[in-house]
Short mmCIF file of C-alpha atoms in Angstrom, two decimals:
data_model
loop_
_atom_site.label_atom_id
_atom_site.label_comp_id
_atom_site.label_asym_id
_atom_site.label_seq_id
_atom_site.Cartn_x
_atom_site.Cartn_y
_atom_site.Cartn_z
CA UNK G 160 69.94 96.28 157.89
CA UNK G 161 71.64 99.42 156.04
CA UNK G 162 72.66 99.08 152.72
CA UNK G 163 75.96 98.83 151.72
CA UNK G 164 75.45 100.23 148.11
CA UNK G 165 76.53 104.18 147.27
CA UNK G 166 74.09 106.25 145.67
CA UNK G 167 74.34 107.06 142.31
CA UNK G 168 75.21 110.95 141.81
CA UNK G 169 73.41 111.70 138.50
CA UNK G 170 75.87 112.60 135.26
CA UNK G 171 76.05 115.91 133.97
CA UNK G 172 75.65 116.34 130.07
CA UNK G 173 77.50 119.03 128.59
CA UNK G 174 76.38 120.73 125.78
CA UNK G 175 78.87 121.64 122.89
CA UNK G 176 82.31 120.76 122.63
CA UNK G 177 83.94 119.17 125.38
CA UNK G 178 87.65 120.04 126.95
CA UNK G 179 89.81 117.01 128.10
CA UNK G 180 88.77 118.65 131.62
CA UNK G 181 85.07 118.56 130.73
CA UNK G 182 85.58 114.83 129.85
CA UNK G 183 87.34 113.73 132.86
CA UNK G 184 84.23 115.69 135.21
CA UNK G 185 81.78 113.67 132.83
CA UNK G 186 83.59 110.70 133.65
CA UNK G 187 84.31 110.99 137.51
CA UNK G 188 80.22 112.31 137.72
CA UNK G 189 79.44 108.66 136.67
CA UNK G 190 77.83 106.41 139.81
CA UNK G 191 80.01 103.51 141.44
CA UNK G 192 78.84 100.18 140.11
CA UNK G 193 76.64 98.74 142.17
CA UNK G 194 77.56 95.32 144.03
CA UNK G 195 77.48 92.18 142.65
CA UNK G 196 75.22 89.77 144.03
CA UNK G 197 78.18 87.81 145.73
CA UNK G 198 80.38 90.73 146.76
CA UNK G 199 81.29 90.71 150.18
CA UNK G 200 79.51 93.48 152.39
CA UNK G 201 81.15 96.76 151.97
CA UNK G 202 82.71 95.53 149.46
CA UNK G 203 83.05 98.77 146.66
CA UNK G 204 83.43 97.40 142.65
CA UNK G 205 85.41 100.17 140.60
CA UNK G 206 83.83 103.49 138.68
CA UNK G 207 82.85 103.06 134.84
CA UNK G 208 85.95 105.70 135.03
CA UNK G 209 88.08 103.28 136.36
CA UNK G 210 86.79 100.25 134.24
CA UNK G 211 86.96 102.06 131.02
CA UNK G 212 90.36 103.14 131.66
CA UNK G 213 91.41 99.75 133.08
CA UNK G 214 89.90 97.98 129.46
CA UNK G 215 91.62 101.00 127.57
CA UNK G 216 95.27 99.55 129.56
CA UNK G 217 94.54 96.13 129.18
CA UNK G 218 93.90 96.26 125.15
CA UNK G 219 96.99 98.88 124.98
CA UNK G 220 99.39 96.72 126.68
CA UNK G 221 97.48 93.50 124.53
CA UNK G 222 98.49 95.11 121.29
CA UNK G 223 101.94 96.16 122.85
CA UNK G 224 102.16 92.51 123.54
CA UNK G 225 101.07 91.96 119.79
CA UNK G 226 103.79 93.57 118.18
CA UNK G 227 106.09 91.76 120.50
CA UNK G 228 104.53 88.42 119.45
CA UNK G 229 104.80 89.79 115.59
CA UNK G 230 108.78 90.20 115.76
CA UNK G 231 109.10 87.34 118.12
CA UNK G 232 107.39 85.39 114.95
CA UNK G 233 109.10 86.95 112.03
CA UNK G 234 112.72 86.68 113.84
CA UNK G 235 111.51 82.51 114.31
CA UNK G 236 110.65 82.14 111.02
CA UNK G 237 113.64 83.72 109.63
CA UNK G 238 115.69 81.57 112.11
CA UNK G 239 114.05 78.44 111.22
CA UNK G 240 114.62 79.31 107.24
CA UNK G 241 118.68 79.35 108.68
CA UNK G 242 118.25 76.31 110.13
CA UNK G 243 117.18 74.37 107.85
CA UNK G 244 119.53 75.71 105.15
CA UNK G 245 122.10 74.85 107.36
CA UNK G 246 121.08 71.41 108.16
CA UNK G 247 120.58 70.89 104.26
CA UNK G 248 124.44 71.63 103.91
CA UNK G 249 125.62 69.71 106.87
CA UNK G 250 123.73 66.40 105.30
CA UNK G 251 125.50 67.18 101.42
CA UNK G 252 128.61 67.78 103.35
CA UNK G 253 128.34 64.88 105.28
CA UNK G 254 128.02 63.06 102.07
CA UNK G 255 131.21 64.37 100.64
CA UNK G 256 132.99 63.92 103.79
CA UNK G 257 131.99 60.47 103.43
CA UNK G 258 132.97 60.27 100.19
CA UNK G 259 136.55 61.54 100.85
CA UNK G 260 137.22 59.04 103.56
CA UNK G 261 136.12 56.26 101.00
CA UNK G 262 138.80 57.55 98.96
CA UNK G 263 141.33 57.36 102.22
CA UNK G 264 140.10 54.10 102.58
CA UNK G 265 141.33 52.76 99.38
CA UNK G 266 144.80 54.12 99.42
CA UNK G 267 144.87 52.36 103.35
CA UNK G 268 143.82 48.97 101.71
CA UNK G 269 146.06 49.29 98.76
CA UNK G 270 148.81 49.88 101.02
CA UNK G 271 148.11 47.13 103.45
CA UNK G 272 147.34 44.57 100.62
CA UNK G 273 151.19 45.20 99.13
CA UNK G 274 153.07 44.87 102.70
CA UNK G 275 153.41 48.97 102.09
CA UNK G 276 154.60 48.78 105.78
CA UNK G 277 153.39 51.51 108.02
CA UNK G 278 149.54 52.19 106.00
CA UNK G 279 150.18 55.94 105.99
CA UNK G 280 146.99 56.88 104.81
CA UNK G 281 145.24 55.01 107.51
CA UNK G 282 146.71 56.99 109.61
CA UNK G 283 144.34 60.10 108.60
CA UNK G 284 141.60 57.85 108.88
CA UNK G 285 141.84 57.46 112.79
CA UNK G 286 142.45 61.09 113.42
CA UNK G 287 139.64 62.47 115.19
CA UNK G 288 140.27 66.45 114.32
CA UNK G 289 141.74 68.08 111.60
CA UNK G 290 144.33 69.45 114.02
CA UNK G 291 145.63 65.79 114.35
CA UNK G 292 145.78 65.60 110.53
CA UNK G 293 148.23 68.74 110.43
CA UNK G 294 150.14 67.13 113.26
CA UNK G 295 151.54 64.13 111.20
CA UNK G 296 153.13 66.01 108.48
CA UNK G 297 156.06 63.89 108.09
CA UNK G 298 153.60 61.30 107.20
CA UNK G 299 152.32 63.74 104.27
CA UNK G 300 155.75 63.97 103.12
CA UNK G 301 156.28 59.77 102.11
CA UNK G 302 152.41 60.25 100.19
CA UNK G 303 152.31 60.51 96.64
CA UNK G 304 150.80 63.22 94.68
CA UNK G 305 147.17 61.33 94.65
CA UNK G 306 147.27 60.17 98.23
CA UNK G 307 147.87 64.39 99.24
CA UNK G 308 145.10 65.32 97.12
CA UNK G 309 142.73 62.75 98.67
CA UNK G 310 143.56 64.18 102.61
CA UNK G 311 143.72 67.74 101.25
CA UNK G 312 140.03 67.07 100.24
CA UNK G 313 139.20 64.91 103.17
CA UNK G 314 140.47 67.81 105.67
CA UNK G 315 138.47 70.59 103.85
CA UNK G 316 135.49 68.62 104.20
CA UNK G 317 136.23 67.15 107.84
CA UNK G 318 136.64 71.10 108.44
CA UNK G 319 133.99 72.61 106.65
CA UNK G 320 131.50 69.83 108.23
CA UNK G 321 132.41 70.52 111.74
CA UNK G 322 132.08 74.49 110.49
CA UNK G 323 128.47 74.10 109.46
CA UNK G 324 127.60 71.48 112.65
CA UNK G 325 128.57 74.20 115.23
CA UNK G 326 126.67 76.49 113.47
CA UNK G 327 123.66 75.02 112.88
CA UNK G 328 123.53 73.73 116.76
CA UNK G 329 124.11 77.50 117.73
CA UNK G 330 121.01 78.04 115.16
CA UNK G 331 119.23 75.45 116.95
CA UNK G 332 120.03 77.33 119.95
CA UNK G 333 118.77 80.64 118.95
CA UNK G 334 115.77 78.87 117.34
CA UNK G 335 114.61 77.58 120.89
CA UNK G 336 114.80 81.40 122.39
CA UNK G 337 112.87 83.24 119.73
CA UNK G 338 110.51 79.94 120.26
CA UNK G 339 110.07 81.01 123.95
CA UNK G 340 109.88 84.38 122.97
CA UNK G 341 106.83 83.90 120.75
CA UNK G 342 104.99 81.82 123.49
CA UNK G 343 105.22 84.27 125.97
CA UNK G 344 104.38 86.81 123.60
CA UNK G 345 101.32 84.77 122.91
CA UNK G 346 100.04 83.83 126.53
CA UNK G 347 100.72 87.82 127.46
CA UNK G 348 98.61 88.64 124.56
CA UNK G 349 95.94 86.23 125.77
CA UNK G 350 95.93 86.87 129.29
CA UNK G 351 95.19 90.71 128.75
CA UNK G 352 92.82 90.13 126.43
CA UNK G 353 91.27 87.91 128.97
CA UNK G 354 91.12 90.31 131.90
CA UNK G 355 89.80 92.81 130.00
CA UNK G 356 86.75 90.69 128.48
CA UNK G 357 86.16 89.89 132.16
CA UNK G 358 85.87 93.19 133.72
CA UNK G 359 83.51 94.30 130.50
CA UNK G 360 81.35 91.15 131.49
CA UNK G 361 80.68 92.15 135.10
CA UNK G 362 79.16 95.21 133.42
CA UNK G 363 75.17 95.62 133.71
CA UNK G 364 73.08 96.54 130.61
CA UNK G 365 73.03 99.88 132.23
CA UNK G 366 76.37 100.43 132.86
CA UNK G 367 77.13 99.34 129.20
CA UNK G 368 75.07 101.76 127.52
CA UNK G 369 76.37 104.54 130.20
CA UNK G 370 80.22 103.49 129.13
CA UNK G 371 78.91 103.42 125.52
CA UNK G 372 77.73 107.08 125.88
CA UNK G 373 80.97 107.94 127.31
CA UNK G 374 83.06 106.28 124.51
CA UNK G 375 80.15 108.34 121.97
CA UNK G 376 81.18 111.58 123.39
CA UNK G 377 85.29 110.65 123.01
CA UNK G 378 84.38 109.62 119.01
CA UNK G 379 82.11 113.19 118.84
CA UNK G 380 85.71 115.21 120.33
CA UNK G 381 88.00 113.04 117.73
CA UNK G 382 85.77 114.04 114.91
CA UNK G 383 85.51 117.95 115.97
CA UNK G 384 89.25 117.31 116.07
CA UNK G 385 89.57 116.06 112.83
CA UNK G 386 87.40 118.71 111.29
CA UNK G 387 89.75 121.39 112.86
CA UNK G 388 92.60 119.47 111.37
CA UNK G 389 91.20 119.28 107.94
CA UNK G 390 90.31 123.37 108.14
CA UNK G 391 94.09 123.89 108.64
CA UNK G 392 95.61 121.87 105.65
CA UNK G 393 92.58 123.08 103.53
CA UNK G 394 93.76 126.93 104.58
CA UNK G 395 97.55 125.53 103.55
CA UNK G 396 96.70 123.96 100.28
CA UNK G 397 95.29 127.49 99.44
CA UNK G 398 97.90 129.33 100.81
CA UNK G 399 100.42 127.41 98.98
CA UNK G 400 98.41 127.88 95.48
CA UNK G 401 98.32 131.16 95.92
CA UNK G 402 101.91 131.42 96.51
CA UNK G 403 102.81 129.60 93.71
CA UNK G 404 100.54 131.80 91.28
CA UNK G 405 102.01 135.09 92.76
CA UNK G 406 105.19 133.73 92.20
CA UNK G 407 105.24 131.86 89.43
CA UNK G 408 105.72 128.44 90.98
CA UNK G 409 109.01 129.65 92.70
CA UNK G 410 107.80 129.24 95.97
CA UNK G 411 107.34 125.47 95.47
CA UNK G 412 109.18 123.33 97.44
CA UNK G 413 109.51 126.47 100.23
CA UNK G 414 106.66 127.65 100.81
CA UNK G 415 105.02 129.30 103.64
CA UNK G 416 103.85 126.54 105.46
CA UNK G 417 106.38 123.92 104.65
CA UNK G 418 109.91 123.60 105.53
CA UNK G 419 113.11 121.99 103.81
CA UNK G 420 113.22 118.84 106.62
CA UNK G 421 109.75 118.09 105.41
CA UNK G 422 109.15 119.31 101.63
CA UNK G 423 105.61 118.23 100.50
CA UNK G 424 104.64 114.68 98.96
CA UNK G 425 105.52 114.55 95.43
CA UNK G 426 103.65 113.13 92.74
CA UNK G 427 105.43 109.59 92.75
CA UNK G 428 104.02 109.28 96.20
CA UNK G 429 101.01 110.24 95.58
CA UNK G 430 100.66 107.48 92.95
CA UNK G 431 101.95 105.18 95.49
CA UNK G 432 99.48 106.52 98.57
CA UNK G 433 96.37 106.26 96.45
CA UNK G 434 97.26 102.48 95.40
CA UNK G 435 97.67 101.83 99.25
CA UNK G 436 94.43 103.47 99.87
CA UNK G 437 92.15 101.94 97.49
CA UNK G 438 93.54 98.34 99.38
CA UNK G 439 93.20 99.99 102.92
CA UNK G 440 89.70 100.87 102.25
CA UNK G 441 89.06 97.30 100.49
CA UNK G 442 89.96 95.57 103.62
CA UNK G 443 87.10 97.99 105.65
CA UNK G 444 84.39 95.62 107.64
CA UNK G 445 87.32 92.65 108.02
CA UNK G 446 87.83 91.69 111.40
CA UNK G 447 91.08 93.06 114.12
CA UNK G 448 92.76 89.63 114.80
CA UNK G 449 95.89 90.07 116.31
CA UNK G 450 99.53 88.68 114.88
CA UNK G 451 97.40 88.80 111.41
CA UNK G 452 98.08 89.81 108.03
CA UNK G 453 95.39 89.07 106.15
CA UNK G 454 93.11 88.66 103.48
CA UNK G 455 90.74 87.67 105.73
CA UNK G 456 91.92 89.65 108.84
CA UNK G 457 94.53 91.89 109.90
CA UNK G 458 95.81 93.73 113.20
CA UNK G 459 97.07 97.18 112.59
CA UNK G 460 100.72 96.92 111.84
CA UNK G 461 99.56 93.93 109.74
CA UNK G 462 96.79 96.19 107.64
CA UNK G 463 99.61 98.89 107.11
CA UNK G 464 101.97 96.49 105.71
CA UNK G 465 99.83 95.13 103.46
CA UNK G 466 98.51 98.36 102.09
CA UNK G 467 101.75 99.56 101.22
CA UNK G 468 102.98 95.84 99.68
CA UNK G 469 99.70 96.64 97.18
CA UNK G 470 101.54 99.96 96.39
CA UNK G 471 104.88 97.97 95.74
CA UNK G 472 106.50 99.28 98.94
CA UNK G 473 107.93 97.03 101.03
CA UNK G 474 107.43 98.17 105.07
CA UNK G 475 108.96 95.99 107.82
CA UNK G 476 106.17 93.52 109.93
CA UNK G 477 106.08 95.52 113.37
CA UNK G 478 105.18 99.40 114.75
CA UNK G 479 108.48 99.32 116.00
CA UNK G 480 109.99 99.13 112.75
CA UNK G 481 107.56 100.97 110.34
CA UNK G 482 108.16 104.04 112.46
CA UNK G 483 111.59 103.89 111.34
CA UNK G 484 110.55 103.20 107.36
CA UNK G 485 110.14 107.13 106.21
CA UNK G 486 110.50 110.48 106.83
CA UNK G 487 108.33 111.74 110.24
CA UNK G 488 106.52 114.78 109.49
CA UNK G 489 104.15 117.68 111.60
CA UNK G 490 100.61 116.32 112.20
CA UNK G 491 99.39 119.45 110.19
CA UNK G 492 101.79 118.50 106.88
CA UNK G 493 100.08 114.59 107.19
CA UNK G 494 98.77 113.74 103.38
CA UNK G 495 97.03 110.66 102.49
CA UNK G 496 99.14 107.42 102.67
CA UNK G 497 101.32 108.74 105.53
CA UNK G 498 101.12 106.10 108.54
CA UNK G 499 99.61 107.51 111.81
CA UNK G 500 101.36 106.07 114.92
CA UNK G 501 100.34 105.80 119.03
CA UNK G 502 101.08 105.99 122.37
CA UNK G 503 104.85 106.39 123.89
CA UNK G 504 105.96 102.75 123.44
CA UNK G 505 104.78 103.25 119.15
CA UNK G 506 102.34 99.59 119.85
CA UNK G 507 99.47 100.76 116.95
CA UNK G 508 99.87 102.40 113.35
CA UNK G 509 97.03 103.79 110.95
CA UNK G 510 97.51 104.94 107.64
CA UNK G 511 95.93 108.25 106.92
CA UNK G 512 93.21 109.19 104.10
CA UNK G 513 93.04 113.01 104.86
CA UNK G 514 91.15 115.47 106.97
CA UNK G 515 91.87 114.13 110.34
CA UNK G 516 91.00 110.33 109.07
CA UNK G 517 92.60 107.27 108.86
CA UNK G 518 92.11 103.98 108.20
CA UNK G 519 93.12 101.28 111.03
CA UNK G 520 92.41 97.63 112.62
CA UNK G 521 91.62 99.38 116.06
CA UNK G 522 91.79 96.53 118.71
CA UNK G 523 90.28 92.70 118.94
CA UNK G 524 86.06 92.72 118.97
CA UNK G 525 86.43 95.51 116.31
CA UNK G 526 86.76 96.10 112.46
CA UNK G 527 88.57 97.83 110.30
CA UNK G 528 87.40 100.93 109.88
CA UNK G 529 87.45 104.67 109.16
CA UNK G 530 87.79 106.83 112.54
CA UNK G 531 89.33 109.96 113.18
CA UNK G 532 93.16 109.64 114.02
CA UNK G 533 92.15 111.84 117.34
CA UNK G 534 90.00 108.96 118.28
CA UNK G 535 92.07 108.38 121.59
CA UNK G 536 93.47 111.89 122.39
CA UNK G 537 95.65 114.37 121.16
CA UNK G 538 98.58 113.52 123.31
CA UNK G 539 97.87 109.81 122.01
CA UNK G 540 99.30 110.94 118.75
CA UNK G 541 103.03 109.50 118.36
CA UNK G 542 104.11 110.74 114.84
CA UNK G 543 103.71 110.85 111.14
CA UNK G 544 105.50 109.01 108.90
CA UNK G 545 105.88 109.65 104.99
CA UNK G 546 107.00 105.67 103.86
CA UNK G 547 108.09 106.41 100.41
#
């Protein structure tokens, strides 16, 4: 009987620097996988092109998910904080409510022990809102002095008590969505990061080490990348030193290859960047877990957050907001300390250490580490933000 397994074309290794064209014939020259053992016949399993871009999608949309789960979590924690604020003041002004119709209570037996006739303050005492107190004011009018201070106070508290119960049932109510929120948030997270650890385990040992060479010659492009990157800023530190000398310092602040929407770091930040560096670089070898925020593990908007808090700068929890903490900037103006952000939807952040390099949590099975901020493309690159 035929086979039903393709034959393996051989891969072509390019010499030198590679274009994003060059990458995607290196990619498309790799084999088909070869069948599993319990495939059905004629049965093709996907390229190492199409698993390694599959994985790529699956950990993308994971850490999408991520930063979903993040705000999900802050927003319930904040909520529950209300909550139980709220249900603290209900219970004290439950009390005092309680305490005012004791007082009510009094003046009723008072009046009933001394044949007072009609127990006027009784009559507050069965009213069920405080709209059917402020119906009976021609009973308010035969009350003394005492007995109108004692349902003024038992109507502000009736009032204020209902005030606080609404409230802290809508609360309640809110409390149960961002609940929901985070759990779905949580299974998405896990169900990617599922699928993608099984399509990576019906990998062979060959196949592995061929998509490991593959993800070698992506890291080799991101650090030409960053190299080039480095060369320019290098060639604009100089060019703005030697403006400054020629002019006497009166170019700073305008020079050639800046521009008044984004003037260059001053010193303040720079203070600030290299106190959020030294803890960046601390946290280096610690594990990507995601929805963490350390010490003993971190995902990337996590990392990022706490590197800044070490600098005394306060950034919000998730991608989505930290994009929105500064002032964006060109890739080539980037200085060390600036956060590094990704992809269309803005789902992972990196904060930048200089010539093309950053510092991030990349994804889960990895560490933090140093990698060029190229490491997944050019067009990966979202923006540059300047925090403080």
């Amino acid at each position: 009987m035929a086979s039903h397994r393709k034959s393996r074309t051989p891969g072509t290794r390019v010499a030198g620097i590679r274009t994003p064209a060059l990458a995607t014939a290196a990619l498309t020259s790799v084999a088909l996988l070869s069948q599993t053992a319990n495939a059905s016949p004629g049965e093709d399993r996907p390229s190492l092109e199409e698993v390694e871009k599959k994985v790529g999608d699956l950990y993308r949309q994971a850490e999408s998910a991520t930063e979903k789960y993040n705000a999900a979590k802050e927003k319930t924690t904040k909520q529950r904080k209300r909550v139980d604020t709220l249900l603290d003041d209900v219970a004290k002004r439950t009390q005092k409510l309680n305490d005012a119709r004791s007082e009510l209570g009094s003046y009723a037996a008072a009046q009933y022990r001394t044949g007072a006739g009609m127990p006027d303050t009784a009559t507050f005492l069965l009213a069920e809102t405080p709209q059917d107190i402020f119906d009976q004011r021609q009973v308010l009018d035969r009350m003394t002095g005492r007995q109108k201070a004692a349902v003024d106070d038992y109507v502000t508290q009736q009032t204020e008590t209902m005030k606080k119960r609404q409230e802290a049932t809508e609360s309640l109510r809110t409390l149960t969505e961002t609940q929901g929120d985070l759990k779905t948030a949580k299974a998405t997270v896990q169900k990617k990061l599922a699928d993608a650890r099984e399509l990576l385990s019906k990998l062979t040992a060959e196949e592995k080490a061929r998509l490991a060479a593959i993800e070698k010659r992506k890291q080799e492009e991101a650090a030409r990348k960053a190299a080039e990157l480095a060369r320019q800023q290098a060639a604009q530190e100089q060019a703005r030193e030697e403006a400054a000398q020629q002019g006497g310092g009166a170019s700073e602040g305008s020079g050639s290859t800046g521009s008044a929407e984004t003037p260059p770091a001053d010193s303040s930040y720079g203070t600030k960047a290299e106190k959020a560096l030294a803890f960046a670089r601390a946290q280096i070898g610690k594990p990507y877990v995601w929805g963490a925020t350390g010490p003993g593990s971190y995902d990337c908007s996590g990392l990022t957050q706490a590197a800044w808090k070490a600098a005394g700068v306060s950034l919000p929890r998730t991608t989505y907001d930290q994009v929105n903490a500064g002032t964006t900037v060109p890739v080539s103006q980037a200085q060390p300390g600036d956060l590094v952000f990704f992809y269309d939807d803005v789902t992972h952040v990196g904060i930048y250490i200089g010539n093309g390099m950053m510092i991030h949590a990349p994804k889960p099975g990895t560490y933090v580490r140093e990698e060029s901020i190229y490491y997944d493309g050019d067009s990966a690159i979202h923006s540059i933000v300047r925090p403080a």
